[in-house]
Short mmCIF file of C-alpha atoms in Angstrom, two decimals:
data_model
loop_
_atom_site.label_atom_id
_atom_site.label_comp_id
_atom_site.label_asym_id
_atom_site.label_seq_id
_atom_site.Cartn_x
_atom_site.Cartn_y
_atom_site.Cartn_z
CA MET A 23 -0.60 0.25 -0.57
CA ARG A 24 3.26 2.54 0.70
CA THR A 25 4.47 1.18 -2.46
CA THR A 26 0.87 2.71 -4.31
CA GLY A 27 0.79 5.63 -2.67
CA PHE A 28 4.32 6.72 -3.45
CA ARG A 29 4.05 5.67 -6.87
CA SER A 30 0.57 7.73 -6.71
CA MET A 31 2.21 11.00 -5.24
CA VAL A 32 5.13 10.94 -8.30
CA LEU A 33 2.51 10.30 -10.72
CA TYR A 34 0.81 13.28 -9.81
CA LEU A 35 3.97 15.34 -9.42
CA LEU A 36 4.68 14.48 -12.66
CA LEU A 37 1.38 15.23 -13.94
CA ALA A 38 1.32 18.89 -12.23
CA CYS A 39 5.04 19.12 -13.55
CA PHE A 40 3.71 18.62 -17.27
CA VAL A 41 0.68 20.82 -16.90
CA GLY A 42 2.78 23.51 -15.79
CA GLY A 43 5.18 23.38 -18.30
CA VAL A 44 2.31 23.61 -21.03
CA VAL A 45 0.94 26.77 -18.90
CA TYR A 46 4.47 28.15 -19.15
CA LEU A 47 4.60 27.37 -23.14
CA GLY A 48 1.37 28.44 -24.17
CA VAL A 49 2.09 32.12 -22.21
CA ASN A 50 5.10 32.47 -23.42
CA LEU A 51 4.08 31.58 -27.16
CA PHE A 52 1.43 34.00 -27.22
CA LEU A 53 3.75 36.95 -25.03
CA HIS A 54 7.42 35.92 -27.12
CA GLY A 55 5.69 33.50 -30.31
CA GLY A 56 6.26 36.51 -33.36
CA GLN A 57 9.82 37.01 -30.94
CA TRP A 58 10.58 33.52 -31.53
CA ALA A 59 9.56 33.03 -35.28
CA MET A 60 11.66 36.20 -36.80
CA GLN A 61 15.29 35.21 -34.88
CA PRO A 62 18.26 36.14 -37.63
CA TYR A 63 18.83 32.66 -37.55
CA ASN A 64 14.80 31.84 -39.09
CA GLY A 65 17.02 34.06 -42.23
CA HIS A 66 13.90 32.56 -45.26
CA ILE A 67 11.66 34.84 -43.66
CA SER A 68 13.91 37.82 -44.40
CA SER A 69 12.32 37.78 -48.19
CA SER A 70 8.93 38.59 -47.20
CA LEU A 71 9.03 40.98 -44.71
CA GLY A 72 6.35 44.05 -45.15
CA ASN A 73 7.96 47.32 -45.92
CA ILE A 74 9.58 50.35 -43.64
CA SER A 75 8.77 53.86 -44.88
CA ASP A 76 8.88 56.98 -43.51
CA ARG A 77 6.32 59.41 -42.81
CA SER A 78 6.34 60.79 -46.47
CA GLY A 79 6.46 57.53 -48.25
CA ASN A 80 9.79 57.22 -48.65
CA VAL A 81 10.73 53.09 -48.63
CA LEU A 82 13.33 52.38 -45.63
CA ALA A 83 13.75 48.49 -45.96
CA THR A 84 12.44 46.22 -48.44
CA SER A 85 12.13 42.55 -48.93
CA THR A 86 13.33 41.08 -52.17
CA GLU A 87 14.38 37.63 -54.16
CA GLU A 88 17.96 38.30 -52.61
CA GLY A 89 16.77 39.04 -48.80
CA ARG A 90 16.31 42.54 -47.01
CA THR A 91 17.17 45.75 -48.71
CA TYR A 92 16.89 49.03 -47.54
CA SER A 93 17.07 52.45 -48.99
CA ASP A 94 19.19 54.24 -52.01
CA SER A 95 20.63 56.20 -49.99
CA GLU A 96 23.48 55.25 -48.01
CA THR A 97 23.01 58.30 -45.55
CA VAL A 98 19.29 57.55 -44.52
CA ARG A 99 20.83 53.79 -44.33
CA ARG A 100 23.23 54.61 -41.78
CA ALA A 101 21.62 57.74 -39.83
CA LEU A 102 18.89 55.50 -39.73
CA LEU A 103 20.53 52.12 -38.98
CA HIS A 104 19.68 52.03 -35.05
CA THR A 105 15.66 52.82 -35.63
CA VAL A 106 14.86 50.85 -38.75
CA GLY A 107 17.57 47.51 -38.14
CA ASP A 108 19.73 45.23 -40.21
CA PRO A 109 19.25 41.73 -42.04
CA TYR A 110 21.16 40.15 -39.34
CA GLY A 111 18.69 41.83 -35.92
CA TYR A 112 22.00 42.92 -34.65
CA ILE A 113 20.14 46.39 -33.40
CA SER A 114 18.16 44.90 -30.44
CA THR A 115 15.99 48.57 -29.79
CA SER A 116 15.34 48.70 -33.27
CA VAL A 117 12.02 48.36 -35.27
CA GLU A 118 13.05 45.42 -37.59
CA TYR A 119 14.27 43.17 -34.25
CA THR A 120 11.58 44.51 -31.52
CA MET A 121 8.18 44.52 -34.76
CA ARG A 122 9.43 41.43 -36.35
CA ASP A 123 5.92 39.74 -35.64
CA LYS A 124 4.20 42.14 -37.40
CA LEU A 125 6.72 42.96 -40.36
CA THR A 126 6.10 38.77 -40.79
CA GLY A 127 2.37 39.05 -40.71
CA TYR A 128 2.99 36.85 -37.50
CA ASN A 129 -0.47 35.42 -36.37
CA LEU A 130 -1.40 33.33 -32.63
CA ILE A 131 -3.08 31.07 -34.58
CA THR A 132 -1.69 30.57 -38.09
CA GLY A 133 2.13 31.02 -37.47
CA LEU A 134 4.01 32.97 -40.40
CA ASN A 135 1.37 31.07 -43.00
CA ASP A 136 -0.26 33.07 -45.39
CA THR A 137 -3.91 32.95 -44.95
CA ILE A 138 -7.29 34.44 -45.16
CA PHE A 139 -6.36 35.49 -41.97
CA ASN A 140 -3.30 36.99 -42.74
CA ARG A 141 -0.47 37.84 -44.66
CA MET A 142 3.22 37.79 -44.96
CA GLY A 143 4.73 40.85 -44.60
CA SER A 144 2.48 43.46 -42.78
CA ASP A 145 3.70 47.26 -43.58
CA ILE A 146 5.03 49.37 -41.31
CA ALA A 147 5.09 53.35 -41.40
CA LEU A 148 7.32 55.66 -39.46
CA THR A 149 6.62 58.70 -38.01
CA VAL A 150 10.42 60.18 -38.77
CA ASP A 151 11.34 62.01 -41.88
CA GLN A 152 14.59 60.73 -43.94
CA ASP A 153 15.82 63.64 -45.05
CA ALA A 154 15.59 65.46 -41.54
CA CYS A 155 17.70 62.25 -40.12
CA ALA A 156 20.04 63.01 -42.56
CA ALA A 157 21.09 65.88 -41.66
CA ALA A 158 21.65 64.80 -38.54
CA TYR A 159 23.78 62.56 -39.48
CA ASN A 160 25.77 65.13 -41.35
CA ALA A 161 25.77 67.65 -39.03
CA LEU A 162 27.54 65.53 -36.48
CA GLY A 163 30.34 65.24 -38.95
CA GLY A 164 31.68 61.36 -38.00
CA LYS A 165 31.51 62.01 -34.13
CA ASN A 166 29.52 59.57 -32.04
CA GLY A 167 26.59 60.88 -30.03
CA ALA A 168 22.71 61.06 -30.32
CA VAL A 169 19.59 63.50 -31.81
CA LEU A 170 16.37 62.99 -30.93
CA VAL A 171 12.77 65.64 -32.15
CA TYR A 172 9.83 64.76 -31.24
CA ASN A 173 6.72 66.74 -32.16
CA TYR A 174 5.09 67.18 -28.44
CA GLN A 175 1.62 67.39 -29.06
CA THR A 176 1.12 64.52 -30.63
CA GLY A 177 4.11 62.28 -29.64
CA GLU A 178 5.44 61.60 -32.94
CA ILE A 179 9.31 61.10 -33.38
CA LEU A 180 11.11 62.57 -36.55
CA VAL A 181 14.18 62.60 -36.09
CA LYS A 182 15.95 59.31 -34.67
CA VAL A 183 20.04 59.20 -35.31
CA SER A 184 22.91 57.08 -32.83
CA ALA A 185 26.51 56.84 -33.97
CA PRO A 186 28.41 55.23 -34.26
CA GLY A 187 26.96 52.73 -36.78
CA PHE A 188 27.46 51.16 -40.14
CA ASP A 189 26.09 50.39 -43.48
CA PRO A 190 23.83 47.86 -43.15
CA ALA A 191 23.45 46.74 -47.56
CA TYR A 192 27.70 46.90 -46.67
CA ILE A 193 28.47 45.22 -42.85
CA PRO A 194 31.91 46.14 -42.30
CA GLU A 195 33.72 42.46 -42.20
CA ASP A 196 35.87 43.90 -39.02
CA LEU A 197 32.54 44.92 -37.41
CA GLU A 198 33.49 43.01 -34.06
CA THR A 199 37.22 43.97 -33.58
CA ASN A 200 37.99 47.67 -35.19
CA GLU A 201 37.93 49.47 -31.95
CA ALA A 202 36.12 52.32 -34.61
CA TYR A 203 33.21 49.83 -34.10
CA LYS A 204 33.20 50.00 -30.58
CA GLY A 205 29.83 50.60 -29.14
CA VAL A 206 28.01 50.48 -32.41
CA TYR A 207 25.17 47.44 -31.60
CA LEU A 208 23.93 50.19 -28.80
CA ASP A 209 21.64 52.79 -29.97
CA ASN A 210 22.14 56.14 -27.91
CA THR A 211 19.25 57.21 -28.50
CA LEU A 212 17.72 55.18 -25.67
CA SER A 213 20.04 52.91 -23.67
CA SER A 214 23.20 55.70 -22.82
CA SER A 215 23.62 57.89 -20.69
CA PHE A 216 26.08 60.30 -20.79
CA THR A 217 27.58 63.30 -18.21
CA PRO A 218 24.96 65.51 -18.93
CA GLY A 219 26.95 69.44 -17.81
CA SER A 220 25.56 73.05 -17.68
CA ILE A 221 22.16 71.54 -19.65
CA PHE A 222 21.36 69.92 -15.77
CA LYS A 223 21.25 73.26 -14.90
CA ILE A 224 17.31 73.55 -15.99
CA VAL A 225 16.64 70.95 -12.91
CA THR A 226 18.59 72.80 -10.42
CA ALA A 227 16.78 75.94 -11.57
CA ALA A 228 13.50 74.31 -11.03
CA ALA A 229 14.71 73.03 -8.04
CA ALA A 230 14.93 76.94 -7.02
CA MET A 231 11.82 76.99 -8.35
CA GLU A 232 10.02 74.87 -5.69
CA LYS A 233 11.46 75.90 -3.08
CA TRP A 234 10.99 79.56 -2.80
CA PRO A 235 7.86 80.20 -5.17
CA ASP A 236 7.54 83.65 -4.89
CA THR A 237 11.18 84.90 -5.57
CA TRP A 238 13.36 82.70 -7.41
CA SER A 239 13.96 85.20 -9.95
CA GLN A 240 15.38 87.82 -7.04
CA TRP A 241 18.17 85.10 -5.69
CA THR A 242 21.68 87.34 -6.71
CA HIS A 243 25.76 86.02 -6.63
CA THR A 244 28.65 87.72 -7.68
CA CYS A 245 31.09 85.21 -9.55
CA THR A 246 34.65 86.36 -10.07
CA GLY A 247 35.44 82.89 -11.82
CA SER A 248 36.08 80.66 -9.11
CA GLU A 249 34.71 79.47 -5.59
CA ASN A 250 35.32 77.86 -3.11
CA ILE A 251 32.69 75.48 -1.76
CA GLY A 252 33.05 72.80 0.49
CA GLY A 253 36.60 73.35 0.47
CA SER A 254 37.62 72.79 -2.76
CA ASP A 255 36.89 75.49 -5.96
CA VAL A 256 34.49 75.54 -8.28
CA THR A 257 35.67 77.10 -11.81
CA CYS A 258 33.30 78.86 -14.79
CA LEU A 259 34.46 77.56 -18.18
CA TYR A 260 38.39 79.15 -18.96
CA GLY A 261 37.98 80.69 -15.68
CA THR A 262 35.35 83.72 -17.04
CA ALA A 263 34.05 85.76 -14.08
CA HIS A 264 30.40 86.55 -15.07
CA GLY A 265 29.85 89.50 -12.41
CA ASP A 266 26.73 90.04 -10.57
CA GLN A 267 24.51 87.22 -11.56
CA ASP A 268 20.49 87.01 -11.29
CA MET A 269 18.95 83.81 -13.04
CA PHE A 270 18.25 84.54 -15.96
CA SER A 271 21.77 85.91 -16.71
CA ALA A 272 23.26 82.90 -15.24
CA MET A 273 21.78 81.06 -17.76
CA GLY A 274 22.64 82.34 -20.34
CA ASN A 275 26.27 82.88 -19.66
CA SER A 276 26.07 79.30 -18.38
CA CYS A 277 27.49 80.51 -14.84
CA ASN A 278 29.29 77.27 -13.05
CA VAL A 279 29.68 79.11 -9.60
CA PHE A 280 25.93 81.08 -9.48
CA PHE A 281 24.64 77.53 -9.89
CA ALA A 282 27.16 75.89 -7.85
CA SER A 283 26.07 78.18 -4.64
CA LEU A 284 22.53 78.41 -5.36
CA ALA A 285 22.57 73.58 -5.33
CA SER A 286 24.55 74.17 -2.11
CA GLU A 287 21.56 76.37 -0.92
CA ILE A 288 18.82 74.39 -2.23
CA GLY A 289 20.40 71.26 -0.27
CA ALA A 290 20.46 67.45 -0.99
CA GLN A 291 17.66 66.46 -0.28
CA ALA A 292 15.93 68.89 -2.50
CA LEU A 293 17.50 69.24 -5.20
CA GLN A 294 17.32 64.94 -5.61
CA ALA A 295 13.78 64.94 -5.17
CA LYS A 296 13.07 67.41 -8.24
CA ALA A 297 15.63 66.12 -10.00
CA GLU A 298 13.79 62.71 -9.19
CA GLU A 299 10.30 64.78 -9.67
CA MET A 300 11.49 65.82 -13.56
CA GLY A 301 12.01 61.93 -14.25
CA PHE A 302 15.58 60.84 -13.01
CA GLY A 303 15.85 57.50 -11.15
CA ARG A 304 12.92 56.41 -14.11
CA GLU A 305 12.55 54.23 -17.12
CA PHE A 306 10.90 55.73 -19.72
CA SER A 307 9.90 53.55 -22.96
CA LEU A 308 9.52 53.97 -26.74
CA GLY A 309 6.99 51.07 -27.39
CA SER A 310 8.39 48.16 -26.03
CA VAL A 311 12.28 48.93 -25.44
CA PRO A 312 12.81 50.41 -21.90
CA THR A 313 15.22 53.80 -21.54
CA ALA A 314 18.37 53.29 -19.70
CA GLN A 315 17.64 55.73 -16.60
CA SER A 316 18.87 59.62 -16.13
CA GLU A 317 20.81 59.17 -12.31
CA ILE A 318 21.60 61.19 -9.69
CA ASP A 319 23.30 60.37 -6.76
CA LEU A 320 23.45 63.16 -4.16
CA SER A 321 23.12 60.62 -0.57
CA ALA A 322 26.48 61.06 0.33
CA ALA A 323 27.53 64.25 -1.61
CA SER A 324 30.11 66.33 0.63
CA GLN A 325 29.35 70.06 0.15
CA ASN A 326 31.69 70.56 -2.77
CA GLN A 327 29.94 67.21 -4.49
CA LEU A 328 26.66 69.10 -4.44
CA ALA A 329 27.45 72.20 -5.83
CA TRP A 330 28.85 69.93 -9.03
CA ALA A 331 26.23 68.09 -8.79
CA GLY A 332 24.13 71.21 -9.47
CA VAL A 333 25.74 71.88 -12.94
CA GLY A 334 25.93 68.79 -14.03
CA GLN A 335 29.29 66.95 -13.13
CA TYR A 336 29.67 64.56 -10.00
CA THR A 337 28.34 61.77 -11.00
CA VAL A 338 24.82 63.00 -12.62
CA LEU A 339 24.16 60.87 -15.64
CA CYS A 340 21.16 62.17 -18.99
CA ASN A 341 19.80 60.01 -21.19
CA PRO A 342 18.80 61.52 -24.41
CA TYR A 343 15.44 60.19 -24.35
CA HIS A 344 14.45 61.23 -20.82
CA MET A 345 15.69 64.89 -21.92
CA MET A 346 13.54 64.96 -25.03
CA VAL A 347 11.00 64.01 -22.77
CA LEU A 348 11.42 66.84 -20.38
CA MET A 349 11.68 69.43 -23.00
CA GLY A 350 8.44 68.64 -23.80
CA ALA A 351 6.56 68.38 -20.50
CA ILE A 352 7.89 71.85 -20.43
CA ALA A 353 6.72 73.05 -23.54
CA ASN A 354 3.00 71.40 -23.17
CA GLY A 355 2.78 73.12 -19.64
CA GLY A 356 4.53 70.47 -17.44
CA GLU A 357 3.14 67.11 -19.02
CA TYR A 358 4.79 65.20 -21.56
CA VAL A 359 3.01 63.47 -24.29
CA GLN A 360 4.12 59.78 -25.04
CA PRO A 361 6.64 59.50 -28.00
CA ARG A 362 6.02 57.38 -30.21
CA LEU A 363 7.88 55.59 -33.59
CA THR A 364 4.75 54.66 -35.48
CA GLN A 365 2.34 56.53 -37.77
CA GLU A 366 -0.48 53.65 -36.30
CA SER A 367 -2.91 54.90 -34.32
CA GLN A 368 -2.57 54.29 -30.39
CA LEU A 369 -4.93 51.83 -28.80
CA PHE A 370 -4.10 52.26 -25.30
CA SER A 371 -2.40 55.92 -26.41
CA GLY A 372 -4.50 57.20 -22.92
CA LEU A 373 -2.62 57.46 -19.42
CA LEU A 374 -2.76 53.93 -17.39
CA PRO A 375 -4.20 53.86 -14.03
CA GLY A 376 -1.63 55.37 -11.74
CA GLU A 377 0.65 56.64 -14.52
CA ASP A 378 1.98 60.89 -14.04
CA ARG A 379 3.22 62.34 -17.17
CA THR A 380 3.65 65.91 -15.63
CA LEU A 381 7.54 66.49 -14.73
CA VAL A 382 7.19 70.18 -13.72
CA THR A 383 4.76 72.44 -12.34
CA ALA A 384 2.63 74.59 -14.82
CA ALA A 385 4.20 77.69 -13.04
CA GLU A 386 7.79 76.13 -13.40
CA ALA A 387 7.21 75.15 -17.09
CA GLN A 388 6.07 78.65 -17.46
CA ASN A 389 9.19 80.30 -15.70
CA LEU A 390 11.24 78.05 -17.49
CA THR A 391 10.72 78.52 -20.96
CA GLN A 392 11.52 81.93 -20.11
CA LEU A 393 14.75 81.48 -19.44
CA LEU A 394 15.38 79.13 -22.07
CA ARG A 395 14.17 81.25 -24.70
CA GLY A 396 16.23 84.50 -23.34
CA ASP A 397 19.42 81.87 -23.95
CA VAL A 398 18.42 81.60 -27.66
CA GLU A 399 17.10 85.03 -27.95
CA ASN A 400 19.75 87.25 -25.99
CA TYR A 401 23.34 84.58 -26.22
CA TYR A 402 22.64 81.74 -28.55
CA GLY A 403 20.71 84.23 -31.40
CA ASP A 404 17.77 82.85 -33.29
CA TRP A 405 19.89 83.13 -36.33
CA LEU A 406 20.81 80.14 -35.84
CA PHE A 407 17.63 78.82 -36.51
CA PRO A 408 14.17 79.31 -38.60
CA THR A 409 11.94 82.64 -38.44
CA GLY A 410 8.80 82.03 -36.35
CA MET A 411 10.25 78.38 -34.23
CA ASN A 412 10.96 80.56 -31.26
CA VAL A 413 13.29 78.36 -29.29
CA CYS A 414 13.98 77.54 -26.38
CA ALA A 415 17.21 75.84 -25.26
CA LYS A 416 20.39 75.11 -23.05
CA THR A 417 23.71 74.02 -24.22
CA GLY A 418 26.18 71.62 -21.53
CA THR A 419 29.50 70.49 -21.47
CA GLY A 420 30.25 67.55 -19.79
CA GLU A 421 33.55 66.79 -18.82
CA VAL A 422 34.11 63.40 -18.36
CA GLY A 423 37.94 62.55 -18.01
CA GLU A 424 40.31 60.56 -19.27
CA GLY A 425 41.78 63.19 -21.41
CA LYS A 426 39.04 62.51 -23.53
CA ALA A 427 37.02 66.15 -24.97
CA PRO A 428 33.28 66.94 -23.42
CA ASN A 429 30.31 65.60 -24.62
CA CYS A 430 28.25 68.80 -25.93
CA TRP A 431 25.04 68.76 -25.31
CA MET A 432 21.63 71.21 -26.42
CA VAL A 433 18.14 70.38 -25.32
CA GLY A 434 15.05 72.16 -26.07
CA PHE A 435 11.54 73.18 -28.09
CA CYS A 436 9.91 75.72 -29.96
CA ASP A 437 7.38 78.24 -28.33
CA SER A 438 5.30 77.76 -31.66
CA VAL A 439 2.06 76.79 -32.36
CA ASP A 440 3.14 76.25 -35.90
CA TYR A 441 6.90 74.12 -34.74
CA PRO A 442 5.79 72.43 -32.09
CA TYR A 443 8.79 70.41 -31.28
CA ALA A 444 11.14 68.91 -28.51
CA PHE A 445 14.49 68.02 -29.35
CA ALA A 446 17.92 66.92 -27.15
CA ILE A 447 21.04 66.52 -29.12
CA LEU A 448 24.35 64.85 -27.61
CA VAL A 449 28.21 64.87 -29.85
CA GLU A 450 30.45 63.01 -27.66
CA GLU A 451 34.04 64.60 -27.51
CA GLY A 452 32.51 67.98 -28.76
CA THR A 453 34.39 71.54 -28.96
CA GLY A 454 31.49 72.78 -26.88
CA GLY A 455 28.09 72.82 -26.30
CA ILE A 456 27.06 75.65 -28.98
CA GLU A 457 29.39 75.00 -31.35
CA SER A 458 29.06 71.10 -31.86
CA ALA A 459 25.44 70.35 -30.49
CA GLY A 460 24.23 73.69 -31.40
CA SER A 461 25.35 73.08 -34.62
CA VAL A 462 24.12 69.80 -35.34
CA ALA A 463 20.11 71.49 -33.34
CA SER A 464 20.27 74.27 -36.59
CA ALA A 465 20.72 71.64 -39.11
CA VAL A 466 18.15 69.69 -37.99
CA MET A 467 15.45 72.69 -37.45
CA ASN A 468 16.10 73.95 -40.65
CA ALA A 469 15.75 70.39 -42.83
CA LEU A 470 12.51 69.45 -40.34
CA ALA A 471 11.47 73.63 -41.62
CA GLY A 472 11.85 72.44 -44.96
#
């Protein structure tokens, strides 16, 4: 009897394992079946993938008897590599990788069979503008970096370029060994974070607005080019003495001494909290692709480290996609619109329960708009951009050490009903924010204006 009972228990255990395995397989088939079907080793499928086109109908990728082919323009192919993809699935954040179930016409019931219920090769129309993306790629001038522009009212991503890259039509044989291709599979717009430098002063300014809502604009400080804070000097770029500064002149001059002193007055806890409210430490997403997080941790910062954090140094890191979204939120009165890459209507475009897309208050958004508009109008020059765009922006130069030239940024938006664009531009190892990133922003905005 004991033997019979033991055998029954074993059978029940095996049955439970079998049922559990079937359930697990079924759930994963439902969730990941399309991804399984479109793995790079299923190369025979490539001849039946649907087309990928830009917002004007220009074909960016198509299928022929020879396999997957891409745009006739080499510049467009390189510019949109990380957005469109490559025939071998190297770029895991690309449309060809993340939306391969749709491109194959995959159906949970019929799989990849061509039936009345589905057809092989569904097309995907993207929101990007190929010419503006090509302009961004050319403006990078061979530098690594990231360029993002989106319509902050509709969520349509117009420009999405990451470098380094390669030509998907002629994949280099030394892709794995040549140092020039280091990091080539990584989409810098989504999956990387970089030292921000002075673009973080936007966050420091917002923290001041929250702490002193009625008097923030009256805060002044005298800059002599450097100042001892917490036992070590904080210096302005080139040691420039800016003299008496208020928030507007300090933002335009990008005065480190002013914002370092301001961060010290705000305090680590308040600056940390405001940064988190504005999206630091949060994982954003583009479709099914999660982004790298912007980072700040002031829990153990000394007074001097806090001062440097206030000007975007210390251990602060920014993700380009997050910065674009933050600029869109400021332009939109405090709440951002979820970016999207495809022209299809979004079935779940509304807010999910408990989801909050507010990154700054309406009052802070209005104040920051005035500050950033003053930067362009009084310091950078409206001549950089097409007439009527009313660009509001901040540049940044993030020092990275190790003998490397700095990360150069420009982030901002157009305060215009005709050009509702928000952008984030990063150029690695550049010469300066306005020189490197500003020239890219100018080229891209002029291309979008058309």
